[in-house]
Coordinates of C-alpha atoms in Angstrom, one line a residue:
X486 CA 0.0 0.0 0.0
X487 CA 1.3 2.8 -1.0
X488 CA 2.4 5.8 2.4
X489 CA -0.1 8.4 0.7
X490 CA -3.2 5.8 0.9
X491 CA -2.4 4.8 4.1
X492 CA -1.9 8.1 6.0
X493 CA -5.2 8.7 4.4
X494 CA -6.6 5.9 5.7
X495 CA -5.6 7.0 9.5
X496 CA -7.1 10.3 8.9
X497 CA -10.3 10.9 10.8
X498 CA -12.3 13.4 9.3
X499 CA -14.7 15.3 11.3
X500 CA -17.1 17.5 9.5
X501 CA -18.1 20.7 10.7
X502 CA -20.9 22.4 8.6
X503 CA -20.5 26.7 8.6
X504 CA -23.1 29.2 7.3
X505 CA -23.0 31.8 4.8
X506 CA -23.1 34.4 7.5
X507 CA -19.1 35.6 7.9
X508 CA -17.3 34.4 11.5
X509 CA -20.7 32.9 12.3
X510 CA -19.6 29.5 13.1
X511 CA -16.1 30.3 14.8
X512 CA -17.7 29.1 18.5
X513 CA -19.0 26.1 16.6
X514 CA -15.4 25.6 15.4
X515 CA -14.0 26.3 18.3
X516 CA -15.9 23.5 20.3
X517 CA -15.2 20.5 17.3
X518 CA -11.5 21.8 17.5
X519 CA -10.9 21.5 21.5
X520 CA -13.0 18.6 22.3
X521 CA -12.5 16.2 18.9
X522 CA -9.5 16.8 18.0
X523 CA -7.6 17.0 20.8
X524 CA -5.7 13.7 20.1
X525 CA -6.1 10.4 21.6
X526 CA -5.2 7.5 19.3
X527 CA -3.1 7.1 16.2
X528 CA -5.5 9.0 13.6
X529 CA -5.1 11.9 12.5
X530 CA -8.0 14.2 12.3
X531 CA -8.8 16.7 9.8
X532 CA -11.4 19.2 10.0
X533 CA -13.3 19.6 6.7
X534 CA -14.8 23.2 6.6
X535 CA -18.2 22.3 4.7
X536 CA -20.2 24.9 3.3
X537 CA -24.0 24.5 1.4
X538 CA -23.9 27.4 -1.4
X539 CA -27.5 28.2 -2.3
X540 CA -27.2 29.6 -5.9
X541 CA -28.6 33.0 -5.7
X542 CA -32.0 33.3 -7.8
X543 CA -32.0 37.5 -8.1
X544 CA -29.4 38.5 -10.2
X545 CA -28.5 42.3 -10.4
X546 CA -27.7 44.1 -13.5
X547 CA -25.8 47.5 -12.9
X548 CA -27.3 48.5 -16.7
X549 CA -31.0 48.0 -15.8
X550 CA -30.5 49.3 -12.1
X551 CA -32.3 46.1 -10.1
X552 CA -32.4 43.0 -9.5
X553 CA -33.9 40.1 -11.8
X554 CA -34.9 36.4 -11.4
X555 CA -33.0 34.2 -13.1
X556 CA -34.9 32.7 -15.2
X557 CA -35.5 36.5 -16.9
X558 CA -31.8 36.8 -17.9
X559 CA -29.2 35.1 -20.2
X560 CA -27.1 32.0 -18.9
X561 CA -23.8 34.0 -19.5
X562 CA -25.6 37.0 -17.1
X563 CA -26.7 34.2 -14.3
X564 CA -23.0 32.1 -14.8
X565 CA -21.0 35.0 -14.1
X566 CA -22.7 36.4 -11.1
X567 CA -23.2 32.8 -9.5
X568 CA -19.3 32.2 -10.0
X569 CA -18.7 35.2 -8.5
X570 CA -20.5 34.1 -5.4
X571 CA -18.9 31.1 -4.9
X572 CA -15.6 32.6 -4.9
X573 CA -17.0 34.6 -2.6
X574 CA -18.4 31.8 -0.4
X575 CA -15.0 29.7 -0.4
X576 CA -13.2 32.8 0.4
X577 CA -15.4 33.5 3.5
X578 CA -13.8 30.1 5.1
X579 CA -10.5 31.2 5.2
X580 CA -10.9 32.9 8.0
X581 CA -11.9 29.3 9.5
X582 CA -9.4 27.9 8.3
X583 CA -6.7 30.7 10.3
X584 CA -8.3 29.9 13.5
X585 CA -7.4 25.7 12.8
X586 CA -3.7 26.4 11.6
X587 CA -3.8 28.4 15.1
X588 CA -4.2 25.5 17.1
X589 CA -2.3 23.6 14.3
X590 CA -5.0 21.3 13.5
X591 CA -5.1 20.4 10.0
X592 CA -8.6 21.5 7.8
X593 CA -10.0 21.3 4.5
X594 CA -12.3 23.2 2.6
X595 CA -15.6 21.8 0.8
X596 CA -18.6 24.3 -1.1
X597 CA -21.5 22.5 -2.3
X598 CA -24.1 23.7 -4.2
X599 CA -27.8 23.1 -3.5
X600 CA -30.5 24.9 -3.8
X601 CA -31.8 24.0 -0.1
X602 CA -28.8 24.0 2.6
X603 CA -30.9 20.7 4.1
X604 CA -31.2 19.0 1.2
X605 CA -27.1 19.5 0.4
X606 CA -25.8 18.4 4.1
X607 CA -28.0 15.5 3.8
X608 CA -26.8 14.3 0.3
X609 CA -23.2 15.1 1.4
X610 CA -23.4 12.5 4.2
X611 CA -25.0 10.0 1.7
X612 CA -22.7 10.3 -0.8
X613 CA -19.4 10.7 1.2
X614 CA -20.2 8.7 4.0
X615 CA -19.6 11.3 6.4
X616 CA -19.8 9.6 10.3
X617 CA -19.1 12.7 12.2
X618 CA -20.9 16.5 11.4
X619 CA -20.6 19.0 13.9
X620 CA -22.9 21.9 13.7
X621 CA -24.8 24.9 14.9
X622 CA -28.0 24.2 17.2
X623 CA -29.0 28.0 17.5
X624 CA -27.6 31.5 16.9
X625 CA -24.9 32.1 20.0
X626 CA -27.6 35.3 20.9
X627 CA -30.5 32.8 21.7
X628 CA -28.5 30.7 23.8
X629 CA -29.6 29.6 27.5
X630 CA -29.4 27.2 30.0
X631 CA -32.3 25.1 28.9
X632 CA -31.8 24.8 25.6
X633 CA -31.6 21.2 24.7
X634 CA -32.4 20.6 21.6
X635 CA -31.9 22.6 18.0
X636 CA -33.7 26.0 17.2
X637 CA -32.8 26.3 14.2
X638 CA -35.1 24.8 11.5
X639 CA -31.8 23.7 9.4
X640 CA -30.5 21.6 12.4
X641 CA -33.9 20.3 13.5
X642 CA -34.6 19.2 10.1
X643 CA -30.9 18.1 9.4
X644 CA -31.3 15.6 12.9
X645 CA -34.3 13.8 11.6
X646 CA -34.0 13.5 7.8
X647 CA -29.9 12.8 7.7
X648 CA -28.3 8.7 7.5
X649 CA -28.4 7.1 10.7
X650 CA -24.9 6.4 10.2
X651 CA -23.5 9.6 11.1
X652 CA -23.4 10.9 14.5
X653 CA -23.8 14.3 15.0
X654 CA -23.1 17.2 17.7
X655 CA -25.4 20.5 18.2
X656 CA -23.6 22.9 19.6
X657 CA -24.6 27.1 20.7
X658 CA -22.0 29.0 21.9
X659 CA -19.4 26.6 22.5
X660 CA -21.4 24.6 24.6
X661 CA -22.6 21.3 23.8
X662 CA -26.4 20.9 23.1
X663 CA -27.1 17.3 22.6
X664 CA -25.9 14.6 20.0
X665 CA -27.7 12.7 18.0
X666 CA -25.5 9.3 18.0
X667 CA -25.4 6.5 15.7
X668 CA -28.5 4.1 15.2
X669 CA -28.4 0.4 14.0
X670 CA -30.5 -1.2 11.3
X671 CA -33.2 -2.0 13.2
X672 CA -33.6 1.1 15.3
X673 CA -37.0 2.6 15.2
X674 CA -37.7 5.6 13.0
X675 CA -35.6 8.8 14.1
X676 CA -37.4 11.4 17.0
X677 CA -36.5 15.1 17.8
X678 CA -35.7 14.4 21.1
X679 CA -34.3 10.7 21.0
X680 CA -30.9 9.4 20.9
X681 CA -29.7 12.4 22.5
X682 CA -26.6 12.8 25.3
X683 CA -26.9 15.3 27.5
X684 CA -23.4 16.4 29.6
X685 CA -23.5 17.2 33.0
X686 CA -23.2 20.6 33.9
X687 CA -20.6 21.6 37.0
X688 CA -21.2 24.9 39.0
X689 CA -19.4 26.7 37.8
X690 CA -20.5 26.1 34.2
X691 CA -24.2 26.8 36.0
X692 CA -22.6 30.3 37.1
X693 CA -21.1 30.7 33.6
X694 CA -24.8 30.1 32.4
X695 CA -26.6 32.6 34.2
X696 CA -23.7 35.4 33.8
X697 CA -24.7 34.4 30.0
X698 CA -28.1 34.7 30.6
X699 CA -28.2 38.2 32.2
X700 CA -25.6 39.4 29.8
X701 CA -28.3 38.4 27.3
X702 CA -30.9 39.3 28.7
X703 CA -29.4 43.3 29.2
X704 CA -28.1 43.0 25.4
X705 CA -31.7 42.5 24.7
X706 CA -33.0 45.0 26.7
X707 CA -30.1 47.6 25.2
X708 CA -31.8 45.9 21.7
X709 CA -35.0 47.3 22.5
X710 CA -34.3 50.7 24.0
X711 CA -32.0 51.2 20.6
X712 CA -34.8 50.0 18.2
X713 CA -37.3 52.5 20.6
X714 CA -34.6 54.9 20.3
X715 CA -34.4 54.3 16.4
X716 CA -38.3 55.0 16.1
X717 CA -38.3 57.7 17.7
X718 CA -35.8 59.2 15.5
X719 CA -37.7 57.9 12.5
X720 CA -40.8 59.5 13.8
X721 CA -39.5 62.5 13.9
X722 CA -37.5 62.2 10.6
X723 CA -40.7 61.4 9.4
X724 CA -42.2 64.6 10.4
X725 CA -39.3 66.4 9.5
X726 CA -39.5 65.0 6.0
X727 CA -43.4 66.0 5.7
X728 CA -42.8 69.1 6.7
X729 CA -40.0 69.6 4.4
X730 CA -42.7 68.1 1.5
X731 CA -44.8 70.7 2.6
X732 CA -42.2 73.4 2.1
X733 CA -41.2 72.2 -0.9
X734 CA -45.2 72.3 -2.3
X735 CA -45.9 76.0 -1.1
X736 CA -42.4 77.2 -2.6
X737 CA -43.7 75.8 -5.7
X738 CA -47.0 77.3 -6.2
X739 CA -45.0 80.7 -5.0
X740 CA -42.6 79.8 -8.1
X741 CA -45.5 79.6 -10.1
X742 CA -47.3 82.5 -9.0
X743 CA -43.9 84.3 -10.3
X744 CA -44.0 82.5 -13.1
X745 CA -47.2 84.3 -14.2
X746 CA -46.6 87.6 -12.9
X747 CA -43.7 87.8 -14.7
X748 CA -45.2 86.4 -18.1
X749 CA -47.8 89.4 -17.6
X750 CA -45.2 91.9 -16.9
X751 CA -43.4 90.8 -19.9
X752 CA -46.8 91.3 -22.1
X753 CA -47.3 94.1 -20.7
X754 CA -43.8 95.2 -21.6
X755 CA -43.9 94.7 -25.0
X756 CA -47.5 96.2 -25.3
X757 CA -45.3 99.4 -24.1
X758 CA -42.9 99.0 -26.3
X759 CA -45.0 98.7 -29.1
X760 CA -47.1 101.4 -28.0
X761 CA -43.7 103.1 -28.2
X762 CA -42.3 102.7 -31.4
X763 CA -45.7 103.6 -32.7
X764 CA -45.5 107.1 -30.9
X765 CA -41.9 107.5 -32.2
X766 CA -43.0 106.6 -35.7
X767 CA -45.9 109.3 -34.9
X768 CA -43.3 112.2 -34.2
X769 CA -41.0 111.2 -36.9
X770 CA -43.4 111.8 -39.4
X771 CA -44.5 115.1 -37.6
X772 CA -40.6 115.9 -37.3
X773 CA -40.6 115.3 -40.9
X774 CA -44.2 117.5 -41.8
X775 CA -42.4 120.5 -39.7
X776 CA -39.2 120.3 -41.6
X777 CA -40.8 120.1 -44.7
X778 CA -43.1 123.4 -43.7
X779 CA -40.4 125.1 -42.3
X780 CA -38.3 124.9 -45.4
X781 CA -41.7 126.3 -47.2
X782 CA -42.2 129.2 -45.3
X783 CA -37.8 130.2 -45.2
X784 CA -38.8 129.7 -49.3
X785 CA -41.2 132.1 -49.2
X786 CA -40.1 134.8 -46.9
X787 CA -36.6 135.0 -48.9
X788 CA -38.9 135.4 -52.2
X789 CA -40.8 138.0 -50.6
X790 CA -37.6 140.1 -49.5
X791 CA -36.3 139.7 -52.3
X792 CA -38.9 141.2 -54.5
X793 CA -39.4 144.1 -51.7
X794 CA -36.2 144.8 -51.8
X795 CA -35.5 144.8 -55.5
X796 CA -38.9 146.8 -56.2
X797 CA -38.0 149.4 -54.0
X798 CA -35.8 150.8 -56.8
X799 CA -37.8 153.5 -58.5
X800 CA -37.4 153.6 -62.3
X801 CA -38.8 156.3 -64.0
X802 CA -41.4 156.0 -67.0
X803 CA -44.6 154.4 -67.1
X804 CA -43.8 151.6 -68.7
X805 CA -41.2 151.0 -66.1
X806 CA -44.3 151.7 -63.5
X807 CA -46.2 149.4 -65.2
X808 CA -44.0 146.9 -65.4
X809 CA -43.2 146.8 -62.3
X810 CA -47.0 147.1 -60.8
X811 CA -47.2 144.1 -62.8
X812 CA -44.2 142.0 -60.7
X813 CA -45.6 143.5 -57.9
X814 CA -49.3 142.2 -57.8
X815 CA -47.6 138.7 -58.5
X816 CA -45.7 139.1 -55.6
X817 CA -48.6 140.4 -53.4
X818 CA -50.1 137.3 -54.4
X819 CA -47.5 135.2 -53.3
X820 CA -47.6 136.5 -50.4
X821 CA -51.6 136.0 -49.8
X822 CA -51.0 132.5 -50.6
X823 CA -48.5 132.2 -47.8
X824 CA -50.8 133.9 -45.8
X825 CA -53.7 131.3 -46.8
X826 CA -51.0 128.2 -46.3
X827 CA -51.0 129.3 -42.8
X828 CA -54.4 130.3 -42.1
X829 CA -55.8 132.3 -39.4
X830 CA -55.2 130.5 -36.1
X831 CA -53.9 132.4 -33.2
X832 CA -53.0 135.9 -32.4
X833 CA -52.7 137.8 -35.3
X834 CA -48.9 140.4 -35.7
X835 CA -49.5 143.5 -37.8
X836 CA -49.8 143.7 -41.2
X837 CA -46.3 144.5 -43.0
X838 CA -46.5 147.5 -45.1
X839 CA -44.6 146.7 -48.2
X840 CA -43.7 149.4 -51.0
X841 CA -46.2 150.1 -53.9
X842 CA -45.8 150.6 -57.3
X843 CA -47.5 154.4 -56.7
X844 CA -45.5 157.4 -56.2
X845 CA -46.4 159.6 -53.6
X846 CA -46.5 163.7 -53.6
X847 CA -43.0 163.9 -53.0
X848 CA -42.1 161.0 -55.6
X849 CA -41.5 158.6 -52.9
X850 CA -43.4 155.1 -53.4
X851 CA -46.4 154.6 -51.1
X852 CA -46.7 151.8 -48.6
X853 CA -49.5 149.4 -48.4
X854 CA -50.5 146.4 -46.6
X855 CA -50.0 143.5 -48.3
X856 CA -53.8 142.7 -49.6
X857 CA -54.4 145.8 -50.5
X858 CA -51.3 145.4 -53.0
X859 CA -52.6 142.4 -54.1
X860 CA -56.0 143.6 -54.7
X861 CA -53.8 146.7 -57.3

């Protein structure tokens, strides 16, 4: 036989089953490693670290921003995430395996997967013919002096559904629980609360008990005056928060309210503004009429000085006279029209005498107004 085979064969390999949960199991652990492997014979014993994966069945995607069943997504998408898990799941025992190579206990690690954890311990004793499983009979929080038997639905269904064959050890805390031991062939069927061994307890393991128990019982009462403390801070978080919703409604029927009263001022605006440029097109145009009427009358006064001025010369000889009474009535006429153009409006100035075509007494030309020139 070869030396490999047969130090296998004097290896004694206890099983110690560990949850998903991180550091959950260490007391559990730490009872299989001080009270079955402690020596005592010529086997060696390994601990084998045995772990149930449950294949997660909500996968996330970071793209869709939530989680999906798997039968919704692609096997690459599900394969992936699942491996991912695992590796996650084997890393989580190394920290068991740290605290064996502490005491220098040799271990191994085994993941199965299954899609119940009972269903995988109990087809992992069938098929590897595991005789000795030690595992958790409660959380180490609901631990107590009476507790003899397993709380937990995982233990209480592993004890009556697993092979007779292997003998197993419930253990809380690192106390010892019960064990359900080894049946023959002919044993009768399998009870919760048969085939159990139940240590005696010394006093001071009773005195250790109850310091337990009050320890628990204050880190349960700390439990509840934290989760009253924690609704009470919710409460008012939550009032907080509808207040704050509250705010946050009025300040936006006040934003809309501005909203509106500035969409009327700016109508308003630009009715002014139109009303503006209409004015300013309004005394343009007047600007413009002025200019024009200005220029007019400047036209007209400079014709009528000029014709004064030049008539004023007295030429002798009737033609001459003639002639010039002639020019004259055209310019008198000119001159009513500018009168006319401007009509009679307003305060009237005194009639300008202008020089007639008539020679007075002492041969100097007579003034008259301007109508009566026009009417000569």
């Amino acid at each position: 036989m070869a030396p490999e085979e047969e130090e296998k064969e004097q290896e004694e390999r206890v099983f110690v089953a560990v949850p998903a949960e991180p550091r959950a199991a260490r007391s559990t652990l730490a009872w299989a490693l001080g009270h079955l492997c402690g020596g005592g014979g010529g086997a060696t014993v390994v601990v084998v670290l045995t772990h149930v994966h449950v294949p997660p069945q909500m996968i996330p995607v970071s793209t869709l921003g939530g989680r999906f069943h798997a039968s919704k997504l692609s096997w690459e998408q599900v394969s992936s995430f699942r491996t991912t898990e695992r590796e996650k799941a084997d890393r989580m025992l190394d920290d068991y395996v740290h605290q064996c190579s502490k005491v220098k206990v040799k271990c191994e690690k085994l993941v199965v997967e299954n899609e119940d954890v009972v269903s995988g311990v109990v087809e992992l004793i069938a098929s590897r013919g595991v005789t000795k499983l030690v595992i958790s009979a409660a959380a180490d929080r609901q631990y107590s002096r009476k507790l003899d038997r397993p709380v937990s639905k995982t233990a209480a269904a592993i004890m009556q559904t697993a092979d007779p064959s292997c003998k197993i050890w419930f253990v809380c805390k690192e106390q010892l629980i019960c064990i359900r031991d080894i049946e023959t062939e002919n044993a009768p069927a399998l009870l919760p609360n048969a085939c159990r061994e139940v240590l005696p307890v010394s006093a001071d393991q009773e005195e250790d008990e109850t310091k337990m128990e009050l320890e628990f019982y204050d880190e349960v009462k700390e439990a509840c005056r934290a989760a009253e403390d924690l609704m009470n801070r919710a409460l008012k978080e939550s009032g907080r928060r509808q207040k704050a919703d509250e705010e946050v409604a009025s300040s936006l029927q006040k934003a809309k309210e501005y909203e509106e009263m500035y969409l009327e001022e700016v109508r308003r605006r630009q009715e002014l503004e139109a009303a503006l440029d209409k004015a300013n097109a309004e005394i343009m145009q007047l600007r413009q009429a002025i200019s024009r009427n200005t220029a007019l009358e400047e036209s007209l006064e400079a014709t009528i000085v000029t014709s004064i001025l030049e008539k004023r010369i007295i030429v002798s000889g009737d033609g001459v006279k003639a002639g010039f009474a002639t020019e004259h009535c055209l310019e008198c006429a000119q001159v009513q029209a500018h009168v006319d153009y401007h009509g009679d409006g307003g305060a009237k100035e005194p009639e300008e005498l202008v020089p007639s075509p008539f020679l007075g007494e002492d041969d100097s030309p007579v003034k008259l107004t301007a109508a009566a020139a026009f009417r000569l």
